[in-house]
Amino acid sequence: MRTPSSPPLVLGAMAFLALAFVATAEDPYRYFTWTVTHGPISPLGVQQQGILINGQFPGPRIDCVTNDNMIVDVINKIDEPILITWNGIKQRKNSWQDGVLGTNCPIPPGSNYTYKFQTKDQIGSFTYFLSTGMQRAAGGFGALNVYQRPQIPVPYAKPDGDFSLLVGDWYKAGHKALQQTLDSGRSLPFPDGLLINGAQQFTSFSGDQRKTYLFRVSNVGLMTSINFRIQGHQMKLVEVEGSHTLQNIYDSLDIHVGQSLAVLVTLDQPPKDYYIVTSTRFTRRVLTATGVLHYSNSNSPPSGPLPPPLRNPHISMRQARTIRWNLTASAARPNPQGSYHYGTITRTRSLVLKNSAPLINGKQRYAVNGVSFVVPDTPLKLADNFNIPGIFTWDSIPIPAPEGSAVLGTPVMRFNLHDFIEIVFQNTEDSMQSWHLDGYDFWVVGYGAGNWTEKFRRRYNLIDAVTRHTVQVYPKGWSAIFVSLDNQGMWNLRSAMWGRQYLGQQFYNRVWTLEKSFSNEYDIPSNALRCGKAVGFR
């Protein structure tokens, strides 16, 4: 036990040595300096105080390659503490860099912190965002694209261009006002609009006739699922959150909060401009945002009616079941399937997790199996590392979910390294839910309506279920996932719908083994911030 006591940035020899354990010498380094500031933005035509990264809203796009080492120095020049989380990046053996309040102390105003992580064994479309409070409602988010190394092919020809679309709901109220709404015991109101790359309309993407382009689309909103389509064009799905898929053709695709996907679009129509359309799903009032697909030889603006979205939730579930893993594709590592196939592994443990929206002490909260998470002043990862008592409670999420009123708590569930578990997300509400697990991707083996029972295991896809980091759960329905817990650390399992996460619909998993080794988990970084009861520990 221990006792108290974007422009390139050139690091010195000491910093290089400090990073040596993260990667081998041949893995490249990419350096960024990001300054986080307030600035005026007007995405819905009304000026607001936004949160900018290097003066940009949305933030800078990161393009990197599998196994690159990312060195991101974040300078906080706003009036609140901040953290950035790297949504979908697994942070192999390195939950210290996850950028959420359960693992990291926030960066104080006027200070900085340097994230050091590796895009280990991943290819695909991801995002980053501010994870503290409700700050992501003001900006501070962006695209993070991981490309393949030359020796690892992807299952489609190199596209003629590559676009990132950050789509999501938006409020005219500032993030502090939204946070005050939640703190007062009320839920968030319905959003005021949708955005595509920070604008409600006129965002344009230009290409040449007869060429094919990759569109990476991420739902970075706070609460609503979206439907995405391009007027007059079909979309070939090729990737979701790091997994190459069977290349099915779609007229439109549902993308739920926190999810990302990539489609190939061939400009095979007469030369003119066409609408790119997103609209909310499963909402009484439908919000819409439009962009423009511009043919380089076009002289005509987009015209005609907007293509209609999917409407029936059952159609959405059927569409989700068609998204399958491409078993013939390579991956970040050669031979990704091998003999270790998820459908043949014995489960170590099964959990059924129910979301709920209880009132506790007269205030709106959100809960998992009757426990609404309270964020402590001391990150759980630091408390565990330094053996600081009284910060959280072990295994206090009841399984199965109890009947009766919900309670406040700070639970951490314990798992052994290399456990293989089943999680069923049971949605007891008449609204769409979305769940995210840090540190992992998981196999989405089934969706269904009503209450899950063990008989539904017979319907699981045990052959080619896609892996992803965020799964939707349909109203009054369930979704089932398998997870191989091969990444030691303290990992957040949360609602991806940020108001629900903020009011308690989350908890942490501690994946651990008695064997202390850098082959299992890296040690606490030398630059790790201390806060709460961890101040003074070294």
Coordinates of C-alpha atoms in Angstrom, one line a residue:
M1 CA 0.0 0.0 0.0
R2 CA 1.2 3.5 -0.9
T3 CA 1.1 6.3 1.7
P4 CA 0.5 10.0 1.3
S5 CA 3.4 12.1 1.0
S6 CA -3.1 20.2 -33.3
P7 CA 0.4 22.1 -33.8
P8 CA 3.1 19.5 -33.1
L9 CA 4.6 19.4 -29.6
V10 CA 8.2 18.3 -29.3
L11 CA 8.8 16.2 -26.2
G12 CA 12.2 15.8 -24.7
A13 CA 14.1 12.6 -24.0
M14 CA 12.6 12.1 -20.6
A15 CA 9.0 12.2 -21.9
F16 CA 10.0 9.6 -24.6
L17 CA 11.4 7.3 -21.9
A18 CA 8.3 7.7 -19.8
L19 CA 6.3 6.5 -22.8
A20 CA 8.5 3.6 -23.7
F21 CA 6.4 1.0 -21.9
V22 CA 3.3 2.0 -24.0
A23 CA 4.6 0.8 -27.4
T24 CA 7.5 -0.6 -29.3
A25 CA 9.9 1.7 -31.0
E26 CA 8.5 1.2 -34.5
D27 CA 5.0 2.6 -33.5
P28 CA 4.8 6.2 -34.6
Y29 CA 4.0 9.1 -32.3
R30 CA 1.6 11.9 -33.1
Y31 CA 1.7 15.1 -31.1
F32 CA -1.1 17.6 -30.6
T33 CA -1.6 20.7 -28.4
W34 CA -5.2 21.6 -27.8
T35 CA -6.4 24.8 -26.1
V36 CA -9.9 24.7 -24.8
T37 CA -11.7 28.0 -24.7
H38 CA -15.1 29.7 -24.7
G39 CA -16.2 31.4 -27.9
P40 CA -19.4 32.5 -29.7
I41 CA -21.2 30.0 -31.8
S42 CA -24.6 30.2 -33.6
P43 CA -25.5 26.7 -34.8
L44 CA -29.3 27.3 -34.5
G45 CA -29.2 31.0 -35.5
V46 CA -29.0 32.2 -31.9
Q47 CA -25.6 33.2 -30.5
Q48 CA -24.4 31.0 -27.6
Q49 CA -21.3 30.6 -25.6
G50 CA -19.6 27.5 -27.1
I51 CA -16.6 25.4 -26.0
L52 CA -14.0 25.4 -28.7
I53 CA -10.8 23.4 -29.2
N54 CA -8.1 25.5 -30.9
G55 CA -10.9 27.9 -31.9
Q56 CA -12.9 25.2 -33.7
F57 CA -16.5 24.0 -33.3
P58 CA -16.7 21.1 -33.7
G59 CA -13.2 20.3 -32.6
P60 CA -10.3 19.2 -34.8
R61 CA -10.5 15.9 -36.6
I62 CA -7.9 13.4 -35.7
D63 CA -6.6 11.1 -38.4
C64 CA -4.2 8.4 -37.2
V65 CA -3.1 4.8 -37.9
T66 CA -3.5 1.6 -36.0
N67 CA -1.0 1.4 -33.1
D68 CA -0.1 5.1 -33.3
N69 CA 0.9 6.7 -30.0
M70 CA -1.2 9.7 -29.4
I71 CA 0.2 12.6 -27.3
V72 CA -2.5 15.2 -26.7
D73 CA -1.6 18.1 -24.4
V74 CA -4.9 19.7 -23.3
I75 CA -4.8 23.3 -22.0
N76 CA -7.9 24.3 -20.1
K77 CA -8.7 28.0 -20.5
I78 CA -12.4 27.9 -19.6
D79 CA -13.8 28.5 -16.1
E80 CA -14.6 24.9 -15.2
P81 CA -12.6 21.6 -14.8
I82 CA -12.6 19.5 -18.0
L83 CA -11.9 16.0 -19.2
I84 CA -11.8 14.5 -22.7
T85 CA -12.8 10.9 -23.3
W86 CA -11.9 9.0 -26.4
N87 CA -15.1 7.3 -27.3
G88 CA -14.5 3.8 -28.6
I89 CA -10.7 3.8 -28.1
K90 CA -10.0 0.7 -26.0
Q91 CA -7.1 2.2 -24.0
R92 CA -5.5 -1.3 -23.8
K93 CA -4.1 -1.9 -20.3
N94 CA -4.4 1.9 -19.8
S95 CA -7.7 3.0 -18.2
W96 CA -5.6 5.8 -16.7
Q97 CA -6.2 7.7 -20.0
D98 CA -9.9 7.0 -20.3
G99 CA -10.9 10.6 -19.5
V100 CA -14.0 10.1 -17.3
L101 CA -14.5 11.1 -13.7
G102 CA -14.3 7.6 -12.3
T103 CA -10.7 7.2 -13.6
N104 CA -9.2 10.7 -13.9
C105 CA -9.2 13.9 -11.9
P106 CA -10.4 16.8 -14.1
I107 CA -8.0 19.3 -15.5
P108 CA -8.5 22.5 -13.4
P109 CA -9.0 25.9 -15.1
G110 CA -5.7 27.5 -16.1
S111 CA -3.9 24.1 -16.1
N112 CA -3.1 21.4 -18.6
Y113 CA -2.9 17.6 -18.8
T114 CA -1.2 15.5 -21.4
Y115 CA -3.0 12.3 -22.5
K116 CA -0.8 9.5 -23.7
F117 CA -2.5 6.5 -25.3
Q118 CA -2.3 4.1 -28.2
T119 CA -4.8 3.3 -30.9
K120 CA -3.9 -0.4 -30.3
D121 CA -5.3 -3.0 -32.7
Q122 CA -8.2 -0.8 -33.9
I123 CA -9.4 0.4 -37.3
G124 CA -12.5 2.5 -37.8
S125 CA -14.6 5.6 -37.0
F126 CA -14.6 7.0 -33.5
T127 CA -15.2 10.3 -31.7
Y128 CA -13.9 12.2 -28.6
F129 CA -15.8 14.6 -26.4
L130 CA -15.8 16.6 -23.1
S131 CA -17.1 14.2 -20.4
T132 CA -17.3 16.5 -17.4
G133 CA -20.8 17.7 -16.4
M134 CA -22.9 18.7 -19.4
Q135 CA -20.0 20.4 -21.3
R136 CA -20.5 18.3 -24.4
A137 CA -23.8 20.2 -24.9
A138 CA -21.6 23.3 -25.7
G139 CA -19.0 21.7 -28.0
G140 CA -15.6 20.1 -27.4
F141 CA -16.3 17.1 -29.5
G142 CA -14.8 15.8 -32.8
A143 CA -14.0 12.9 -35.1
L144 CA -11.2 10.4 -34.4
N145 CA -10.5 8.1 -37.4
V146 CA -8.1 5.2 -37.2
Y147 CA -6.8 4.0 -40.5
Q148 CA -5.2 0.6 -41.3
R149 CA -1.5 -0.1 -41.5
P150 CA -0.3 -0.8 -45.1
Q151 CA 0.1 -4.5 -44.5
I152 CA -3.5 -4.9 -43.2
P153 CA -6.0 -4.5 -46.1
V154 CA -9.6 -3.3 -45.6
P155 CA -12.4 -5.1 -47.5
Y156 CA -13.1 -2.3 -50.0
A157 CA -11.2 -0.3 -52.6
K158 CA -9.6 2.9 -51.4
P159 CA -12.4 5.6 -51.7
D160 CA -11.9 8.8 -53.7
G161 CA -12.5 10.8 -50.5
D162 CA -13.3 10.5 -46.8
F163 CA -15.8 12.7 -45.0
S164 CA -16.6 12.8 -41.3
L165 CA -20.2 13.8 -40.3
L166 CA -20.9 14.6 -36.6
V167 CA -24.6 14.6 -36.2
G168 CA -26.7 15.2 -33.1
D169 CA -29.4 17.1 -31.3
W170 CA -28.7 20.5 -29.9
Y171 CA -30.1 23.0 -27.4
K172 CA -30.2 26.8 -27.6
A173 CA -29.7 26.8 -23.8
G174 CA -26.1 26.7 -22.6
H175 CA -24.6 23.7 -21.0
K176 CA -24.6 25.4 -17.5
A177 CA -28.4 26.0 -17.8
L178 CA -29.0 22.4 -18.9
Q179 CA -26.9 21.2 -15.9
Q180 CA -28.9 23.4 -13.6
T181 CA -32.1 21.9 -15.0
L182 CA -30.8 18.4 -14.1
D183 CA -29.5 19.5 -10.7
S184 CA -32.9 21.0 -9.8
G185 CA -34.5 17.5 -10.3
R186 CA -36.0 17.9 -13.7
S187 CA -35.2 16.0 -16.9
L188 CA -33.9 17.6 -20.0
P189 CA -36.5 19.2 -22.3
F190 CA -36.8 18.1 -25.9
P191 CA -33.9 19.5 -28.1
D192 CA -34.3 22.6 -30.2
G193 CA -32.7 21.2 -33.4
L194 CA -30.3 18.8 -35.1
L195 CA -26.8 19.7 -36.4
I196 CA -24.5 18.3 -39.0
N197 CA -20.9 19.3 -38.3
G198 CA -22.1 22.2 -36.2
A199 CA -24.7 23.6 -38.6
Q200 CA -28.4 23.0 -39.1
Q201 CA -28.2 23.3 -42.9
F202 CA -25.9 24.1 -45.8
T203 CA -23.0 21.9 -44.8
S204 CA -21.6 20.7 -48.1
F205 CA -19.6 17.7 -49.3
S206 CA -18.2 17.8 -52.8
G207 CA -17.2 15.0 -55.1
D208 CA -16.8 13.9 -58.7
Q209 CA -19.4 12.1 -60.7
R210 CA -18.9 8.3 -60.9
K211 CA -16.4 8.3 -58.0
T212 CA -17.0 6.6 -54.6
Y213 CA -16.7 8.3 -51.2
L214 CA -16.6 7.1 -47.6
F215 CA -19.0 8.9 -45.2
R216 CA -18.3 8.4 -41.5
V217 CA -21.3 9.3 -39.5
S218 CA -21.4 9.6 -35.7
N219 CA -24.3 10.5 -33.4
V220 CA -22.7 13.0 -31.0
G221 CA -26.0 14.2 -29.6
L222 CA -27.3 14.0 -26.0
M223 CA -30.6 12.1 -26.2
T224 CA -32.1 11.3 -29.6
S225 CA -31.5 8.5 -32.2
I226 CA -31.2 9.8 -35.8
N227 CA -32.0 8.4 -39.2
F228 CA -29.5 9.2 -42.0
R229 CA -30.0 9.2 -45.7
I230 CA -28.8 10.8 -49.0
Q231 CA -31.3 11.9 -51.6
G232 CA -31.2 9.7 -54.7
H233 CA -28.3 7.6 -53.5
Q234 CA -27.8 4.2 -51.9
M235 CA -25.3 3.6 -49.1
K236 CA -23.1 0.5 -48.7
L237 CA -22.4 -0.1 -45.0
V238 CA -18.8 -1.2 -44.5
E239 CA -17.9 -0.5 -40.9
V240 CA -19.5 0.2 -37.4
E241 CA -17.3 1.4 -34.6
G242 CA -14.2 -0.5 -35.7
S243 CA -15.8 -3.7 -37.1
H244 CA -16.0 -4.4 -40.8
T245 CA -19.5 -5.5 -41.7
L246 CA -21.2 -7.4 -44.4
Q247 CA -21.6 -4.9 -47.2
N248 CA -25.4 -4.5 -47.3
I249 CA -27.1 -1.7 -49.2
Y250 CA -29.4 0.7 -47.4
D251 CA -31.6 3.7 -48.4
S252 CA -31.4 5.0 -44.8
L253 CA -29.7 4.0 -41.5
D254 CA -30.5 4.5 -37.9
I255 CA -27.7 5.7 -35.7
H256 CA -28.3 5.8 -32.0
V257 CA -26.7 8.1 -29.4
G258 CA -22.9 7.4 -29.1
Q259 CA -22.8 5.2 -32.2
S260 CA -20.7 5.6 -35.4
L261 CA -20.8 3.9 -38.8
A262 CA -19.2 4.3 -42.2
V263 CA -20.8 3.9 -45.7
L264 CA -19.6 4.0 -49.2
V265 CA -21.6 6.3 -51.6
T266 CA -21.0 6.3 -55.4
L267 CA -22.0 9.5 -57.1
D268 CA -23.9 7.7 -59.9
Q269 CA -26.7 10.1 -60.4
P270 CA -27.2 13.0 -62.9
P271 CA -24.9 15.9 -62.0
K272 CA -26.7 18.2 -59.6
D273 CA -26.8 18.8 -55.8
Y274 CA -28.6 16.4 -53.5
Y275 CA -29.9 16.7 -49.9
I276 CA -28.1 14.9 -47.1
V277 CA -30.8 14.4 -44.4
T278 CA -30.8 13.5 -40.8
S279 CA -33.9 13.4 -38.6
T280 CA -34.8 12.3 -35.2
R281 CA -36.3 8.8 -34.6
F282 CA -38.9 7.6 -32.1
T283 CA -39.9 11.2 -31.3
R284 CA -43.4 12.7 -31.6
R285 CA -41.9 15.9 -32.9
V286 CA -39.4 15.3 -35.7
L287 CA -36.3 17.4 -36.0
T288 CA -34.4 17.6 -39.3
A289 CA -31.0 18.9 -40.4
T290 CA -29.8 19.0 -44.0
G291 CA -26.5 19.1 -45.8
V292 CA -25.6 19.0 -49.5
L293 CA -23.9 16.4 -51.6
H294 CA -22.5 18.5 -54.4
Y295 CA -21.4 17.1 -57.7
S296 CA -18.3 19.0 -58.8
N297 CA -19.9 19.4 -62.3
S298 CA -23.3 20.6 -60.9
N299 CA -24.9 23.9 -61.6
S300 CA -28.2 23.0 -59.9
P301 CA -29.0 23.4 -56.2
P302 CA -30.8 20.5 -54.4
S303 CA -34.6 20.3 -55.0
G304 CA -37.6 18.2 -54.5
P305 CA -39.0 16.6 -51.3
L306 CA -36.6 15.3 -48.7
P307 CA -36.3 11.5 -48.7
P308 CA -38.6 10.2 -45.8
P309 CA -37.0 8.4 -42.8
L310 CA -37.7 5.0 -41.4
R311 CA -40.8 5.3 -39.1
N312 CA -41.7 1.9 -37.6
P313 CA -39.5 0.9 -34.6
H314 CA -39.9 -2.8 -35.7
I315 CA -38.3 -1.9 -39.0
S316 CA -35.4 -0.4 -37.1
M317 CA -34.9 -3.5 -35.1
R318 CA -35.0 -5.7 -38.3
Q319 CA -32.5 -3.4 -39.9
A320 CA -30.2 -3.7 -36.8
R321 CA -30.3 -7.5 -37.1
T322 CA -29.0 -7.2 -40.7
I323 CA -25.8 -5.6 -39.5
R324 CA -23.4 -8.5 -39.4
W325 CA -19.6 -9.0 -39.0
N326 CA -17.7 -9.6 -42.2
L327 CA -15.9 -12.8 -41.3
T328 CA -13.7 -12.7 -44.4
A329 CA -12.3 -9.3 -43.7
S330 CA -8.9 -8.8 -42.0
A331 CA -8.6 -6.5 -39.0
A332 CA -6.1 -4.4 -37.1
R333 CA -4.2 -7.7 -36.4
P334 CA -3.9 -10.5 -39.0
N335 CA -6.2 -13.5 -38.6
P336 CA -8.7 -11.7 -36.3
Q337 CA -11.0 -14.7 -35.9
G338 CA -8.6 -17.6 -35.4
S339 CA -9.9 -20.5 -33.2
Y340 CA -11.2 -18.1 -30.4
H341 CA -14.8 -17.6 -31.5
Y342 CA -17.3 -15.9 -29.2
G343 CA -20.0 -18.3 -30.0
T344 CA -18.1 -21.3 -28.5
I345 CA -16.9 -19.7 -25.2
T346 CA -18.4 -20.7 -21.9
R347 CA -20.0 -17.8 -20.1
T348 CA -18.4 -16.9 -16.7
R349 CA -21.3 -14.8 -15.6
S350 CA -24.6 -13.3 -16.8
L351 CA -26.1 -10.0 -15.8
V352 CA -29.5 -8.5 -16.5
L353 CA -29.4 -4.7 -16.2
K354 CA -32.6 -2.7 -16.1
N355 CA -32.8 1.1 -16.7
S356 CA -35.3 3.1 -14.7
A357 CA -36.2 6.8 -14.1
P358 CA -37.1 7.1 -10.4
L359 CA -37.6 10.1 -8.2
I360 CA -35.2 10.1 -5.3
N361 CA -35.8 12.7 -2.5
G362 CA -38.3 14.3 -4.9
K363 CA -35.8 14.8 -7.7
Q364 CA -35.5 13.1 -11.1
R365 CA -32.7 10.5 -11.1
Y366 CA -31.8 7.6 -13.4
A367 CA -30.8 4.2 -12.2
V368 CA -29.4 0.7 -13.1
N369 CA -31.1 -2.1 -11.2
G370 CA -32.4 0.4 -8.6
V371 CA -29.0 2.1 -7.9
S372 CA -28.4 5.7 -9.1
F373 CA -24.7 6.5 -9.3
V374 CA -23.2 9.4 -7.4
V375 CA -19.8 10.6 -8.6
P376 CA -17.4 11.0 -5.7
D377 CA -14.7 13.7 -5.3
T378 CA -12.0 11.0 -5.6
P379 CA -11.8 9.0 -8.8
L380 CA -12.5 5.3 -8.2
K381 CA -9.3 4.3 -10.1
L382 CA -7.2 6.4 -7.8
A383 CA -9.0 5.1 -4.7
D384 CA -8.4 1.5 -5.8
N385 CA -4.8 2.1 -6.7
F386 CA -4.0 3.8 -3.3
N387 CA -6.3 1.7 -1.2
I388 CA -8.3 4.7 0.0
P389 CA -11.4 3.5 1.8
G390 CA -14.9 4.9 1.8
I391 CA -15.0 6.1 -1.8
F392 CA -17.1 3.3 -3.4
T393 CA -18.8 0.0 -2.6
W394 CA -18.0 -3.3 -4.1
D395 CA -20.7 -5.3 -6.0
S396 CA -23.6 -3.2 -4.7
I397 CA -25.6 -3.4 -8.0
P398 CA -28.2 -6.1 -7.1
I399 CA -28.5 -8.9 -9.6
P400 CA -31.3 -9.5 -10.4
A401 CA -32.9 -6.1 -10.3
P402 CA -35.0 -5.6 -7.1
E403 CA -38.5 -4.3 -6.9
G404 CA -39.2 -1.1 -5.0
S405 CA -37.6 2.3 -4.7
A406 CA -34.2 3.2 -6.0
V407 CA -31.2 4.3 -3.9
L408 CA -28.2 6.5 -4.4
G409 CA -24.8 4.8 -4.4
T410 CA -21.3 4.5 -5.9
P411 CA -21.0 0.9 -7.0
V412 CA -18.1 -0.9 -8.6
M413 CA -18.6 -4.5 -9.9
R414 CA -15.7 -6.8 -9.6
F415 CA -14.6 -9.2 -12.5
N416 CA -11.6 -11.3 -13.0
L417 CA -9.3 -10.7 -16.0
H418 CA -10.4 -12.9 -18.9
D419 CA -14.0 -13.5 -17.6
F420 CA -16.4 -13.9 -20.5
I421 CA -19.8 -12.4 -19.6
E422 CA -23.3 -12.0 -20.9
I423 CA -25.1 -8.7 -20.3
V424 CA -28.7 -8.2 -21.1
F425 CA -29.9 -4.6 -21.1
Q426 CA -33.6 -4.6 -20.2
N427 CA -35.5 -1.4 -21.2
T428 CA -38.5 -1.0 -18.9
E429 CA -39.4 2.4 -20.4
D430 CA -41.3 3.4 -23.5
S431 CA -38.3 5.3 -25.0
M432 CA -35.1 4.3 -26.8
Q433 CA -32.0 3.7 -24.7
S434 CA -28.4 3.5 -25.6
W435 CA -25.5 1.9 -23.6
H436 CA -21.8 2.3 -23.9
L437 CA -18.9 0.3 -22.3
D438 CA -15.5 1.9 -22.0
G439 CA -12.3 -0.1 -22.7
Y440 CA -14.0 -2.8 -24.9
D441 CA -16.0 -3.7 -27.8
F442 CA -18.6 -6.4 -27.5
W443 CA -20.6 -8.8 -29.6
V444 CA -24.3 -7.7 -30.0
V445 CA -25.9 -11.1 -30.1
G446 CA -29.6 -10.3 -29.9
Y447 CA -32.4 -7.7 -29.8
G448 CA -36.0 -8.4 -28.8
A449 CA -39.3 -7.0 -27.6
G450 CA -40.8 -7.4 -24.1
N451 CA -39.0 -8.9 -21.2
W452 CA -35.9 -11.1 -21.7
T453 CA -35.9 -14.7 -20.5
E454 CA -33.4 -17.4 -20.9
K455 CA -35.3 -19.0 -23.7
F456 CA -34.2 -16.1 -26.0
R457 CA -30.7 -17.4 -25.9
R458 CA -31.8 -19.8 -28.6
R459 CA -32.3 -16.8 -30.9
Y460 CA -28.8 -15.3 -30.3
N461 CA -26.5 -14.8 -33.3
L462 CA -23.5 -17.0 -32.4
I463 CA -21.9 -16.9 -35.8
D464 CA -21.3 -13.3 -37.1
A465 CA -22.6 -10.8 -34.6
V466 CA -21.0 -7.5 -35.1
T467 CA -18.8 -6.0 -32.4
R468 CA -19.2 -2.4 -31.3
H469 CA -18.9 -0.2 -28.2
T470 CA -22.4 1.2 -28.0
V471 CA -25.7 -0.7 -28.3
Q472 CA -29.3 0.6 -28.6
V473 CA -32.2 -0.9 -26.6
Y474 CA -35.6 -0.5 -28.1
P475 CA -38.6 0.7 -26.2
K476 CA -40.0 -1.9 -23.8
G477 CA -37.3 -4.3 -25.2
W478 CA -34.0 -5.9 -24.6
S479 CA -30.5 -6.2 -26.2
A480 CA -27.9 -8.8 -25.3
I481 CA -24.2 -8.6 -25.6
F482 CA -21.2 -10.9 -24.9
V483 CA -18.0 -9.3 -23.6
S484 CA -14.5 -10.8 -23.2
L485 CA -13.0 -9.0 -20.2
D486 CA -9.4 -9.1 -21.5
N487 CA -8.5 -5.5 -20.6
Q488 CA -7.6 -4.9 -17.0
G489 CA -8.6 -1.6 -15.4
M490 CA -11.5 0.4 -14.1
W491 CA -14.1 0.9 -16.8
N492 CA -17.3 2.9 -17.1
L493 CA -20.6 1.3 -18.2
R494 CA -23.1 4.1 -18.8
S495 CA -26.1 5.4 -20.6
A496 CA -24.8 7.1 -23.7
M497 CA -27.7 9.6 -23.3
W498 CA -25.8 12.2 -21.4
G499 CA -28.5 13.6 -19.1
R500 CA -29.3 10.1 -17.9
Q501 CA -25.6 9.4 -17.3
Y502 CA -25.3 12.7 -15.4
L503 CA -28.2 11.8 -13.1
G504 CA -26.9 8.3 -12.2
Q505 CA -27.4 5.8 -15.0
Q506 CA -23.9 4.4 -14.9
F507 CA -21.5 2.4 -12.8
Y508 CA -17.9 1.0 -13.0
N509 CA -16.5 -2.4 -13.6
R510 CA -13.1 -3.3 -12.1
V511 CA -11.4 -6.0 -14.2
W512 CA -8.4 -7.3 -12.2
T513 CA -6.0 -10.1 -11.5
L514 CA -3.6 -10.8 -8.6
E515 CA -0.7 -11.0 -11.0
K516 CA 0.9 -7.6 -11.2
S517 CA 2.6 -7.1 -14.6
F518 CA 2.8 -4.5 -17.3
S519 CA 1.6 -7.2 -19.7
N520 CA -1.8 -6.9 -17.8
E521 CA -1.9 -3.2 -16.9
Y522 CA 0.4 -0.2 -17.0
D523 CA 1.2 1.7 -13.8
I524 CA -0.2 5.0 -12.8
P525 CA 1.2 7.7 -15.2
S526 CA 3.8 10.1 -13.7
N527 CA 1.7 13.1 -14.7
A528 CA -1.6 11.7 -13.2
L529 CA -3.5 14.5 -11.4
R530 CA -4.5 14.0 -7.8
C531 CA -7.8 15.3 -6.3
G532 CA -10.2 14.5 -3.4
K533 CA -8.7 12.1 -0.9
A534 CA -5.9 11.2 -3.3
V535 CA -4.1 14.5 -2.9
G536 CA -0.7 13.8 -1.4
F537 CA -0.5 10.2 -2.5
R538 CA 2.5 9.2 -4.7

